[in-house]
Short mmCIF file of C-alpha atoms in Angstrom, two decimals:
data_model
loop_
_atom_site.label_atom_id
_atom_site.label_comp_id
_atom_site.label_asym_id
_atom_site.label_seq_id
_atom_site.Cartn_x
_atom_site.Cartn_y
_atom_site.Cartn_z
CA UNK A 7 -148.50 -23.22 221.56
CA UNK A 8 -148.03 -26.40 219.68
CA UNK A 9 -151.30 -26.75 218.51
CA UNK A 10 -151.25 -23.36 217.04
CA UNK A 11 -147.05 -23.89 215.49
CA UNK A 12 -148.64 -27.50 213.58
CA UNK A 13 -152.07 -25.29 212.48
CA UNK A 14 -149.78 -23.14 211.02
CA UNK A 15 -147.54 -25.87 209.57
CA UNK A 16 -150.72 -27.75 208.28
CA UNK A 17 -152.10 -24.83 206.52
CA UNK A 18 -148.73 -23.99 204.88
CA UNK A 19 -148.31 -27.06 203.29
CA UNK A 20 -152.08 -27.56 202.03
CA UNK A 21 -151.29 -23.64 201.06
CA UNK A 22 -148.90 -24.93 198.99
CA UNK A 23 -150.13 -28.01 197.26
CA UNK A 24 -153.81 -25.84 196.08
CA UNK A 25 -151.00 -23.16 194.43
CA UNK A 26 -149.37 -26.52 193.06
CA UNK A 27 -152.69 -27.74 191.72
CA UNK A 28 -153.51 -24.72 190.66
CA UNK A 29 -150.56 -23.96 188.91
CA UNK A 30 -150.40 -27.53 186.94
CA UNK A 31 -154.01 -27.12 185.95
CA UNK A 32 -153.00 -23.51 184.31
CA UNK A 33 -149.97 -25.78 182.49
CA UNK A 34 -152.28 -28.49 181.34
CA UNK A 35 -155.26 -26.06 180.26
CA UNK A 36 -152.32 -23.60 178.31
CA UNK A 37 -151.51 -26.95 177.03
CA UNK A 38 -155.26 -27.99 175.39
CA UNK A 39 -155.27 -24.26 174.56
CA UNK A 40 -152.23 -24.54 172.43
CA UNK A 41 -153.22 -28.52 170.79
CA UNK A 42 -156.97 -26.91 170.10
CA UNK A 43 -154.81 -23.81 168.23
CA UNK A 44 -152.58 -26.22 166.51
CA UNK A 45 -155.24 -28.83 165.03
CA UNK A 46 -157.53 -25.34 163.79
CA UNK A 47 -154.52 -23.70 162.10
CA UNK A 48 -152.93 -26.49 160.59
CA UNK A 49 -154.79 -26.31 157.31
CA UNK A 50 -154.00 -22.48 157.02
CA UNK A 51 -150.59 -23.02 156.80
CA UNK A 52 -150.36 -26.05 154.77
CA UNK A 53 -152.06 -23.92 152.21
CA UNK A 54 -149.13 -21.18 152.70
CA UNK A 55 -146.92 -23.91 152.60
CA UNK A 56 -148.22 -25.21 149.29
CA UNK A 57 -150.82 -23.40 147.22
CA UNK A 58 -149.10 -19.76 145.11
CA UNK A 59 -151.10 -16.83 146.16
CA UNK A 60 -152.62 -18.23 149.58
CA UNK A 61 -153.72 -15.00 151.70
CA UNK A 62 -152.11 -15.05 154.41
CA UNK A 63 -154.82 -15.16 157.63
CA UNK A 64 -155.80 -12.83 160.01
CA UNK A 65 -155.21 -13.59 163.28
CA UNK A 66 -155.15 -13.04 167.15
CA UNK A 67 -152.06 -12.55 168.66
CA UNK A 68 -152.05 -15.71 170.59
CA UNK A 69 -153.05 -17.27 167.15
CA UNK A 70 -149.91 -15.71 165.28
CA UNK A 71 -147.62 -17.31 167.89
CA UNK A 72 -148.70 -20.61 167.60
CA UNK A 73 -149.17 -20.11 163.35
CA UNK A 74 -145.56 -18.58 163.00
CA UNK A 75 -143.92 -21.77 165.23
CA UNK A 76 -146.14 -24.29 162.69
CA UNK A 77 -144.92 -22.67 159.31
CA UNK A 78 -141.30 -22.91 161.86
CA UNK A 79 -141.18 -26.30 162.14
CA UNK A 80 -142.59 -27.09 158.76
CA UNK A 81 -139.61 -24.68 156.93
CA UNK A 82 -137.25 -26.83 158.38
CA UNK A 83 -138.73 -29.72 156.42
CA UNK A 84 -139.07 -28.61 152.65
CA UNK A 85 -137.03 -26.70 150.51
CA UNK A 86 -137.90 -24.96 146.56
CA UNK A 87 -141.19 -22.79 146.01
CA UNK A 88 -142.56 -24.39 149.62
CA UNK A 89 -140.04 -23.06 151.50
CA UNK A 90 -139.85 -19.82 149.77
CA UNK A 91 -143.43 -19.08 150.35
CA UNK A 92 -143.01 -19.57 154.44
CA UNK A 93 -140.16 -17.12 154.21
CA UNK A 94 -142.78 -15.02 152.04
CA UNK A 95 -144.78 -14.92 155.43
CA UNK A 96 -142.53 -14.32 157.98
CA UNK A 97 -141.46 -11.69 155.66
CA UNK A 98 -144.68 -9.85 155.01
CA UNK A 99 -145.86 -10.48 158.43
CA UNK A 100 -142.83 -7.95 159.81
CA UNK A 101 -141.62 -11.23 161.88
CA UNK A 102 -138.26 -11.04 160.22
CA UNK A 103 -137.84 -7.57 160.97
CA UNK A 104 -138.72 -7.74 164.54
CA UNK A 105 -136.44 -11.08 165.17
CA UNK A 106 -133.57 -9.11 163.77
CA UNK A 107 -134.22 -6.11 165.90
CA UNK A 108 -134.46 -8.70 168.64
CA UNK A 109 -130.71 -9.74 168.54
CA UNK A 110 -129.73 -6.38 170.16
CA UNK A 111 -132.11 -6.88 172.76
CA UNK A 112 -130.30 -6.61 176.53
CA UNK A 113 -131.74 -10.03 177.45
CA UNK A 114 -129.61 -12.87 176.15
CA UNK A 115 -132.49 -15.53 175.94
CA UNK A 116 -134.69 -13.17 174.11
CA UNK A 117 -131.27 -12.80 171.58
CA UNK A 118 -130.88 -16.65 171.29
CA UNK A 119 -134.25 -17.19 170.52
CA UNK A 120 -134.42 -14.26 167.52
CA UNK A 121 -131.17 -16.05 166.44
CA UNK A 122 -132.68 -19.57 166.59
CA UNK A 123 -135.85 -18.30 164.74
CA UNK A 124 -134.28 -16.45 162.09
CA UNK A 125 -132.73 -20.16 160.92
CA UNK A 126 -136.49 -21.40 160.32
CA UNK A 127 -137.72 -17.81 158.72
CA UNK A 128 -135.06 -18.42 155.86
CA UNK A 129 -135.07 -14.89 154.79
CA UNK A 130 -131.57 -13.55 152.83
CA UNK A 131 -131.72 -10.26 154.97
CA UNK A 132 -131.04 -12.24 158.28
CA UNK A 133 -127.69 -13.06 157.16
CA UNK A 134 -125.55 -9.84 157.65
CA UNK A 135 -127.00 -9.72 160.99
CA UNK A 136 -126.70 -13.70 161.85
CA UNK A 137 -122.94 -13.37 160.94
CA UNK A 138 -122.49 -10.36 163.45
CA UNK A 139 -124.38 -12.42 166.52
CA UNK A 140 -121.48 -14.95 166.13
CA UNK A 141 -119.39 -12.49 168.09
CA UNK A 142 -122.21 -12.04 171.03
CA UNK A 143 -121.24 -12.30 173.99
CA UNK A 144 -123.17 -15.34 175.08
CA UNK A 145 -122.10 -18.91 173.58
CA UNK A 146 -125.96 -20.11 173.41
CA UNK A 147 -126.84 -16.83 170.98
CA UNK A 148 -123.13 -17.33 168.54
CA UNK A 149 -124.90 -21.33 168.57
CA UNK A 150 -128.09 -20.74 167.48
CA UNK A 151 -127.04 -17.92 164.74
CA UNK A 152 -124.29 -20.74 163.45
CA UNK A 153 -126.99 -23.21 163.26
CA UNK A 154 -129.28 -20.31 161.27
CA UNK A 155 -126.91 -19.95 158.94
CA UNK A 156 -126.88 -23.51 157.55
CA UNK A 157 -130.57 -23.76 157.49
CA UNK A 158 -130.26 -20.14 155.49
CA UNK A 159 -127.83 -22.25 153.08
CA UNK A 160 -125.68 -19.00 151.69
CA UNK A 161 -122.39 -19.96 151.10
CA UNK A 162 -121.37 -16.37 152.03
CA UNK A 163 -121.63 -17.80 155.77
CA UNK A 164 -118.95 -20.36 155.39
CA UNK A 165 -115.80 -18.37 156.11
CA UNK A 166 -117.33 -16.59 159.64
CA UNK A 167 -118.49 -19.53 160.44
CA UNK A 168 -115.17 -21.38 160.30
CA UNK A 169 -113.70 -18.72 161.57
CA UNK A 170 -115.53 -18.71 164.71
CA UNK A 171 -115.15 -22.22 164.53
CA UNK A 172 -111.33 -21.80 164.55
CA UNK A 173 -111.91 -19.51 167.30
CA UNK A 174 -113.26 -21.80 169.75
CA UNK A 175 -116.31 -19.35 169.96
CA UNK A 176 -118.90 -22.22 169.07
CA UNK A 177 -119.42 -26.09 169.31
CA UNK A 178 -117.97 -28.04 166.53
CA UNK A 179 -120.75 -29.57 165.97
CA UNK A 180 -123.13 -27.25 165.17
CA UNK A 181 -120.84 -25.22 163.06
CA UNK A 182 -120.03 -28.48 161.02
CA UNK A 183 -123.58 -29.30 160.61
CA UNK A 184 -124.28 -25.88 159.22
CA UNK A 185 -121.50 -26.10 156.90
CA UNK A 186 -122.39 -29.26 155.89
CA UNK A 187 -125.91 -28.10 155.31
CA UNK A 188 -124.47 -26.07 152.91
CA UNK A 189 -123.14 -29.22 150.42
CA UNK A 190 -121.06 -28.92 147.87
CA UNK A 191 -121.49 -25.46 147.57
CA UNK A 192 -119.33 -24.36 150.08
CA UNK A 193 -116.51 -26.15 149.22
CA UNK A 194 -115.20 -22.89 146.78
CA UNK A 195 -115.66 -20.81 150.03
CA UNK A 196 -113.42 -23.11 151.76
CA UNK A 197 -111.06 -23.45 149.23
CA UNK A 198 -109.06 -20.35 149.72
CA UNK A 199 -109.30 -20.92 153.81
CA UNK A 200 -106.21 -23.77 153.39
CA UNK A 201 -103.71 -20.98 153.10
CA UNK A 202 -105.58 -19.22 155.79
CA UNK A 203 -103.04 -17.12 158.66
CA UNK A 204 -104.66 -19.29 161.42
CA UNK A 205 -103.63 -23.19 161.03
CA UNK A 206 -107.15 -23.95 162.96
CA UNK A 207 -108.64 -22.16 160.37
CA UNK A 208 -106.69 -24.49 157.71
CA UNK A 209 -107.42 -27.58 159.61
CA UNK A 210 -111.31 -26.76 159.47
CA UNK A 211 -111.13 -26.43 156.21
CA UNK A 212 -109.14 -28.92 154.83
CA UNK A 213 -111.77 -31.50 157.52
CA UNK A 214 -114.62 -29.94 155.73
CA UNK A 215 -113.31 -30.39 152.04
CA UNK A 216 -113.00 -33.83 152.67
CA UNK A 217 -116.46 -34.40 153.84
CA UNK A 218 -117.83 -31.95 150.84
CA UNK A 219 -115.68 -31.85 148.05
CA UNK A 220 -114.19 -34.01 145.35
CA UNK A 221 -111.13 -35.79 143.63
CA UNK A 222 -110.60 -31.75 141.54
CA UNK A 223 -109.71 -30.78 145.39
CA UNK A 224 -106.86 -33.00 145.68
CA UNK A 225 -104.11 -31.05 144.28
CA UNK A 226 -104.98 -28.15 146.58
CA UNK A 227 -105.08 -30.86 149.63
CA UNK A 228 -101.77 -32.09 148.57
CA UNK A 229 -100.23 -28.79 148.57
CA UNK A 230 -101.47 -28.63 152.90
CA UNK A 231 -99.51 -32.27 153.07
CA UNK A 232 -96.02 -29.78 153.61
CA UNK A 233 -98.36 -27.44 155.86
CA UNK A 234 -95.83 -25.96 158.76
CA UNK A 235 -99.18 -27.73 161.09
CA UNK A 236 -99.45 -31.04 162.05
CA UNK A 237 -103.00 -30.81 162.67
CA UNK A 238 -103.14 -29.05 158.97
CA UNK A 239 -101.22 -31.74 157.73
CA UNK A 240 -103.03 -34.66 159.48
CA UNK A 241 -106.80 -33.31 158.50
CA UNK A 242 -105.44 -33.15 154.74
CA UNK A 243 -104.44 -36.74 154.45
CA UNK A 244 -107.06 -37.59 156.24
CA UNK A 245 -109.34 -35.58 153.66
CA UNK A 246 -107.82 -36.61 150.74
CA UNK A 247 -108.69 -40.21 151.84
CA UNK A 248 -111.96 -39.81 152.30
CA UNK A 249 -112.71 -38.07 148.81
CA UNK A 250 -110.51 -41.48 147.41
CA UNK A 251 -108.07 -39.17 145.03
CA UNK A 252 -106.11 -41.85 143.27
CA UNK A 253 -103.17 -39.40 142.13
CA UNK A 254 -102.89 -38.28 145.86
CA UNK A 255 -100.71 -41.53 146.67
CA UNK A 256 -97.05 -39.77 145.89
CA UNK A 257 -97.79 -37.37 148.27
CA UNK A 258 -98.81 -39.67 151.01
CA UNK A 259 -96.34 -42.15 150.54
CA UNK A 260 -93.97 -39.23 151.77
CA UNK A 261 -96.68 -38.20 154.33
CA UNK A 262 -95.46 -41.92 155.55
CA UNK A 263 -92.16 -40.26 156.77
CA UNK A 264 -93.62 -36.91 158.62
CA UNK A 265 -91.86 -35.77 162.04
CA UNK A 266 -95.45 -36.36 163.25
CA UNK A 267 -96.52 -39.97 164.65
CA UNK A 268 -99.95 -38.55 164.09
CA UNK A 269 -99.90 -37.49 160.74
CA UNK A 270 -98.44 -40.38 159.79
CA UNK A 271 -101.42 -42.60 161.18
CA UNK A 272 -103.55 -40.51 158.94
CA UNK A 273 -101.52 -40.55 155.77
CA UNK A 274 -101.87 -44.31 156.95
CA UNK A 275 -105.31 -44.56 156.91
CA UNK A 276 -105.81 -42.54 153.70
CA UNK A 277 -103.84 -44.95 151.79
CA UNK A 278 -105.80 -48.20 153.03
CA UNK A 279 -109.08 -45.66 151.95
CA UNK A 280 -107.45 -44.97 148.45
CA UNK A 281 -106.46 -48.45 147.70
CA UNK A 282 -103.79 -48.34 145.59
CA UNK A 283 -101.68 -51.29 145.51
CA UNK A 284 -98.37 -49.56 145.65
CA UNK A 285 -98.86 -48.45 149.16
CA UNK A 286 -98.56 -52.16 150.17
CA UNK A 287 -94.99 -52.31 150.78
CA UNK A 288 -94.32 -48.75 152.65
CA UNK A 289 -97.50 -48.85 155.11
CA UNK A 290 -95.95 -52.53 155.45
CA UNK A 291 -92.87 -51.09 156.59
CA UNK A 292 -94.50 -48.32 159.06
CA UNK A 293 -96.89 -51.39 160.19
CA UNK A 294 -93.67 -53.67 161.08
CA UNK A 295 -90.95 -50.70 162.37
CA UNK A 296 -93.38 -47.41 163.49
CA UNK A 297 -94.50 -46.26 166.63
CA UNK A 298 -97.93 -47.40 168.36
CA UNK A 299 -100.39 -44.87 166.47
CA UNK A 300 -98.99 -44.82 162.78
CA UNK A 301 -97.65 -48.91 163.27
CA UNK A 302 -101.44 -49.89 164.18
CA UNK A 303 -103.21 -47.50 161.48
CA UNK A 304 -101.28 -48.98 158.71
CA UNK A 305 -101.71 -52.55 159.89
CA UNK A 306 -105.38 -51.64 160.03
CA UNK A 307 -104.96 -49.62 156.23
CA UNK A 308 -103.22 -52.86 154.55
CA UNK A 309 -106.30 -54.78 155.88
CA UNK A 310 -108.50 -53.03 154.03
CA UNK A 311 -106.06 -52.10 151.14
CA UNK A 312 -105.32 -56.36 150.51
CA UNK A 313 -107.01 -58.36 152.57
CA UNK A 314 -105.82 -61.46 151.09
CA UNK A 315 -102.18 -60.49 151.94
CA UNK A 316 -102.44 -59.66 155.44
CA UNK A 317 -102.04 -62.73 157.06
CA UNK A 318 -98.95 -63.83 154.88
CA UNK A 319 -97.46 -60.50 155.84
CA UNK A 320 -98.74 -60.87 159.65
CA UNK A 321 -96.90 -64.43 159.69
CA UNK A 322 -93.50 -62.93 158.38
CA UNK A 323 -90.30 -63.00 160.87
CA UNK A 324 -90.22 -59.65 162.60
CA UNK A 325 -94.14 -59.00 161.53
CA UNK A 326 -95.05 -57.45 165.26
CA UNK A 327 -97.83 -57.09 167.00
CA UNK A 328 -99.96 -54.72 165.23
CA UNK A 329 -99.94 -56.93 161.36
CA UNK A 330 -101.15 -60.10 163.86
CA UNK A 331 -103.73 -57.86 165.73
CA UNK A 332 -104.97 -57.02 161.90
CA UNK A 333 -105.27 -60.00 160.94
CA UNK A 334 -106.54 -61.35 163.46
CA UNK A 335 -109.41 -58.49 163.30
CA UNK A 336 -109.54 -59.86 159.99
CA UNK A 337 -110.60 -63.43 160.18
CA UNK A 338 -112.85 -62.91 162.89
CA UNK A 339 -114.77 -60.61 161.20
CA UNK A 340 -114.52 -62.84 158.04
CA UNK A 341 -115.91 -65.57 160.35
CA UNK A 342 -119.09 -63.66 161.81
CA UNK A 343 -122.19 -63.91 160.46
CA UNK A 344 -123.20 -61.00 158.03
CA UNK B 30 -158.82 -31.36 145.63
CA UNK B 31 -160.47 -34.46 146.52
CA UNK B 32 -159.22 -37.56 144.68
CA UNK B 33 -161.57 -39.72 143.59
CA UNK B 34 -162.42 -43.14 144.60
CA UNK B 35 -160.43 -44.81 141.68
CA UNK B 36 -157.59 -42.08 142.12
CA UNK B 37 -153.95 -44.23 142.53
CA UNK B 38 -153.52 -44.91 146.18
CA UNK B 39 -150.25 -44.26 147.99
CA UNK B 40 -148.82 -45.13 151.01
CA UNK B 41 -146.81 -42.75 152.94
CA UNK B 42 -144.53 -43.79 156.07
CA UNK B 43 -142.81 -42.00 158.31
CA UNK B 44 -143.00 -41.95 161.84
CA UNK B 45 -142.22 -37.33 162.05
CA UNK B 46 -145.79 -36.12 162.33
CA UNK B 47 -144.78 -32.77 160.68
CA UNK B 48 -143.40 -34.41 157.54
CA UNK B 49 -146.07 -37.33 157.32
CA UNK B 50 -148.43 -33.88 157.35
CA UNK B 51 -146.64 -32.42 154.98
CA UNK B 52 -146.45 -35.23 152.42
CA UNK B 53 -150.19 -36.65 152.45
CA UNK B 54 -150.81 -32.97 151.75
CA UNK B 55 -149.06 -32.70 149.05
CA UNK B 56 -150.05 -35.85 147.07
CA UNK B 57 -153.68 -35.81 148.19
CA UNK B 58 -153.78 -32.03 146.83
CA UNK B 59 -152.40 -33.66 143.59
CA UNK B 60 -155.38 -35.90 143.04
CA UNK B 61 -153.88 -39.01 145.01
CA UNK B 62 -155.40 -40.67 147.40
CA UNK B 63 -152.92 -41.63 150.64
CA UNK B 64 -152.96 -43.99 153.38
CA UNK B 65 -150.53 -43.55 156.39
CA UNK B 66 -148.04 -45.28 158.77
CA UNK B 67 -145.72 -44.37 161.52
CA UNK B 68 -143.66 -47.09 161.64
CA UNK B 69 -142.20 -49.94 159.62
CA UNK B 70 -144.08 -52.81 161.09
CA UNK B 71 -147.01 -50.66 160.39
CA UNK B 72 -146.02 -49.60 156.77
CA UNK B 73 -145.67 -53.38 155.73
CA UNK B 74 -148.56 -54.71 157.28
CA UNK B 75 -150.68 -51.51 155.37
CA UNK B 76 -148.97 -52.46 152.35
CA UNK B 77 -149.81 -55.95 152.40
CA UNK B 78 -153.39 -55.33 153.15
CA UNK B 79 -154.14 -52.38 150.61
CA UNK B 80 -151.68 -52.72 148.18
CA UNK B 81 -150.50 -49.34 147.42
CA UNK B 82 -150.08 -48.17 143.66
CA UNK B 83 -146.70 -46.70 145.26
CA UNK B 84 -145.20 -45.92 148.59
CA UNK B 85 -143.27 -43.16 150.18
CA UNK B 86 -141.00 -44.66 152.81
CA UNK B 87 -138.84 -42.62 155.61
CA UNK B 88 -135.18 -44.37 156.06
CA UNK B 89 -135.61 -43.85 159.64
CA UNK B 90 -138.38 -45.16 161.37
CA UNK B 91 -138.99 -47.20 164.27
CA UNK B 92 -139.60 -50.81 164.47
CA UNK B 93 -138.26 -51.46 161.09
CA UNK B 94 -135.94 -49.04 159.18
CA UNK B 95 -137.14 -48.25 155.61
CA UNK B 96 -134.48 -50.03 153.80
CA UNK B 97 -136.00 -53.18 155.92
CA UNK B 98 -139.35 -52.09 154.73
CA UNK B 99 -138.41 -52.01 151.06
CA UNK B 100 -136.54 -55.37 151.17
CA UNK B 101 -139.62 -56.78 152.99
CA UNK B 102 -141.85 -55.55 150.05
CA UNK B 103 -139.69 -56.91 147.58
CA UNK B 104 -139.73 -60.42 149.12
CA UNK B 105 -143.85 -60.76 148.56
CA UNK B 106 -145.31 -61.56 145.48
CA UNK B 107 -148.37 -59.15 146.36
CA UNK B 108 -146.14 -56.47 147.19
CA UNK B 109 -142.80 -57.08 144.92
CA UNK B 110 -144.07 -54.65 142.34
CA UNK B 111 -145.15 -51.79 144.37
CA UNK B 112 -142.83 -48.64 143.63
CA UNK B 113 -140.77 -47.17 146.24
CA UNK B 114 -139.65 -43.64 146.83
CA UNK B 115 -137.49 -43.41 149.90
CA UNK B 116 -136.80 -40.39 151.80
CA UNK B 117 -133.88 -40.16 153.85
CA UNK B 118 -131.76 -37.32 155.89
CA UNK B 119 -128.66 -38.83 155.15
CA UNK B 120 -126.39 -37.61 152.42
CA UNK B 121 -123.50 -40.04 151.88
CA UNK B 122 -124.21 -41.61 148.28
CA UNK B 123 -123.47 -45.53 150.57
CA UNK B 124 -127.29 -44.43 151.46
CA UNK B 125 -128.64 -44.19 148.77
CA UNK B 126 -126.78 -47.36 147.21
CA UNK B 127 -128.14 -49.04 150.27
CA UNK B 128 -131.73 -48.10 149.08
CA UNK B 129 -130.85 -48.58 145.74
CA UNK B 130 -130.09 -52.11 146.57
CA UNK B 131 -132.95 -52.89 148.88
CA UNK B 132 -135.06 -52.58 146.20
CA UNK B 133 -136.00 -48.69 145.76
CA UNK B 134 -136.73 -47.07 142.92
CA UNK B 135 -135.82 -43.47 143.84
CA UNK B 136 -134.87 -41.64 146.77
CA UNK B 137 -135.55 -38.07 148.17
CA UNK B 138 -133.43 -35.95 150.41
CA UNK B 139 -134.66 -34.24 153.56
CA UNK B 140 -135.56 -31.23 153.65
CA UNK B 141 -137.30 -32.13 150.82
CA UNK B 142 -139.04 -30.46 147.79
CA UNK B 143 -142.77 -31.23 148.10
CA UNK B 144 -143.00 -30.39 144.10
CA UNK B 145 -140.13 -32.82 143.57
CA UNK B 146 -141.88 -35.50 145.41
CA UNK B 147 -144.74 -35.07 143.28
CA UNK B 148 -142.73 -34.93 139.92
CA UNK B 149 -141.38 -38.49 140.89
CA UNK B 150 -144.33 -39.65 142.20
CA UNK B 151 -146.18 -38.90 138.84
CA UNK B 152 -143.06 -40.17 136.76
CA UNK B 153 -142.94 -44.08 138.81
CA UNK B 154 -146.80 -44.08 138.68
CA UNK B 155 -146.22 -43.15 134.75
CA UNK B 156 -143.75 -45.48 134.38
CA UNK B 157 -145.21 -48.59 136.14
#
């Protein structure tokens, strides 16, 4: 009885290890299969990629897979007459059709995929239906149709996708990539988002200005410095430091003041980013009598705003801890090596 | 097109397969001929040895980055003359002043424009 239990034990398990073998021999022949494809199509669709009035090939099924992910990855690389001939292709080859007709498919991965594809395709008509698959009904298929839309680059896909950024529907991330893919051209898209009904919404915006836009933003930035949102009113002095708006310092030195110990740390910061020399005495004042956040943000913002003064101000009666941390910061970092 | 054997020889780094692929296409199919490298150790050592006409340079690469690469160029006599294009993902102008002020002569943004890259290519070889 045992001898028969550990035959039928030993034959399991070298049962098991030939459908192993087997199995990782299929992998690593599918995988030669595929390299061999690669290295023979490559040419082709360089030449779509580059030369006007390429035919487009004929090919095998198998073949079209591996042809369509090539001219894929190679979209995401180039941009101008290269890139519009690869969306030529997917066009003409019906693959943009089909991937859109794919995002209503019952299977989510098959959706996600058609989403993710549609990015690389960069056809126009994907857009409408990119923008709808931010409200599927699976997080991984609203993620790859956000990060579509920035490699699409139409600016008509900033407000849905700040939206659903607002929303908590997708990532950060990968909605502030794809806005950021955009450039500069979505900043008049975002523009009329600061007065927005949902203070997320503002917020997003007024984040994304910052990063994108420039000093003929302020005013509107300002304006979001009184916002009824603390997290409106932080990411606009926060903004307005990064784009460096010199006439934005009135506004901040009252930011200085907020109910918020928050937005006061950021109207901090902006000010040491701005540079202008009149901020020296109030962040001095929120650096000596404020609470942890803002006290230690403008300590760190009259570092960078007058680095010669710091360690006369840090050595004043009454200075406190955060103008000697500073400083301190300071002349170490004046002391390493570059 | 084939370039020909006294065609202006270029050296194009970057350590992305797809891109290298994509840019030794392009300037061979515009009469140039290229010589590669995947990293920056690599890139100098090629540029010492064959002394490129010009070189395209990825910011990122491993081994040495391509702002390391261009400063390293700059520092030889055989190579302090050499033309650099740089292209780089990022997108905050500090970038590009960093190239700028290791020594390049132009920069490129990915995803790039392979008919760009050939315009500047053709105006630094023009120019130098």
């Amino acid at each position: 009885m045992a001898a028969l239990l550990l035959g039928i034990v030993v034959l399991g398990f070298a049962g098991t290890i030939g459908l192993l073998v087997i199995t990782a021999e299929r992998v690593l022949i599918g995988r030669r299969e595929e390299q061999s494809a690669i290295r023979r199509l490559t040419p082709a669709a360089l030449a779509v990629v580059f030369e006007d009035g390429t035919e487009f090939p004929v090919l095998s099924r198998p073949d079209a897979l591996v042809f369509a992910a090539l001219l894929g990855e190679f979209s995401a690389q180039v941009q101008g007459a290269s890139h519009d001939r690869i969306t030529q292709y997917f066009e003409a080859q019906g693959h943009v059709r089909a991937a859109i007709a794919e995002l209503s498919s019952r299977r989510p991965w098959r959706r996600a995929v058609a989403a993710y594809a549609l990015g690389d395709m960069g056809s126009p008509a994907s857009v409408g239906p990119l923008v709808a698959a931010l409200d599927d009904e699976r997080r991984d298929v609203r993620s790859a149709a956000a990060r579509s839309l920035g490699q699409l680059g139409k600016p008509e896909a900033v407000e849905p996708l700040v939206r659903a950024l607002s929303s908590g529907q997708i990532p950060r991330g990968v909605v502030c990539r794809s806005v950021l893919l955009l450039g500069e051209q979505a900043v008049p898209r975002l523009l009329p988002l600061l007065t927005h009904a949902e203070p997320e919404v503002r917020a997003v915006s007024a984040e994304l200005i910052g990063l994108l836009g420039g000093a003929r933003e302020a005013q509107q930035l300002l304006a979001r410095l009184r916002d009824t949102s603390a997290a409106v009113r932080g990411r606009a002095a926060i903004a307005l430091g990064r784009l460096g708006a010199s006439d934005a310092y009135s506004g901040l030195d009252g930011t200085l003041r907020d109910r918020a110990p928050a937005v006061r740390a950021a109207a901090a910061e902006a000010l040491g980013l701005i540079g202008n020399a009149a901020a020296f005495a109030p962040l001095r004042e929120v650096a000596r009598t404020d609470l942890f956040e803002p006290a230690r943000a403008a300590a760190y913002a009259l570092g960078r705003l007058a680095p010669d003064l710091l360690e006369a101000a840090a050595s004043e009666p009454g200075a406190g801890r955060f103008l000697r941390e500073a400083a301190d910061t300071a002349a170490l970092r004046a002391r390493a090596p570059a | 097109m084939n370039a020909g054997t006294d065609a202006p020889l270029i050296l194009a780094a970057d350590d992305d397969e797809i891109i290298l692929g994509l840019v030794v296409y392009r300037l061979e199919h515009s009469g140039y001929r290229v010589i590669t490298a995947h990293d920056g150790e690599e890139a100098v050592r090629r540029a010492r040895a064959e002394r490129p006409a010009l070189a395209v340079i990825d910011v990122m690469m491993p081994k040495l980055d391509g702002y390391e690469v261009t400063r390293l160029l700059r520092a030889h006599e055989e190579t302090k003359d050499i033309p650099v294009i740089l292209l780089t993902a990022r997108v905050q102008e500090a970038d590009v002043d960093r190239g700028f002020e290791a020594g390049a002569d132009d920069y490129l943004r990915k995803p790039f424009s392979p008919q760009e890259l050939r315009s500047r290519v053709q105006a630094l070889l023009g120019r130098s």
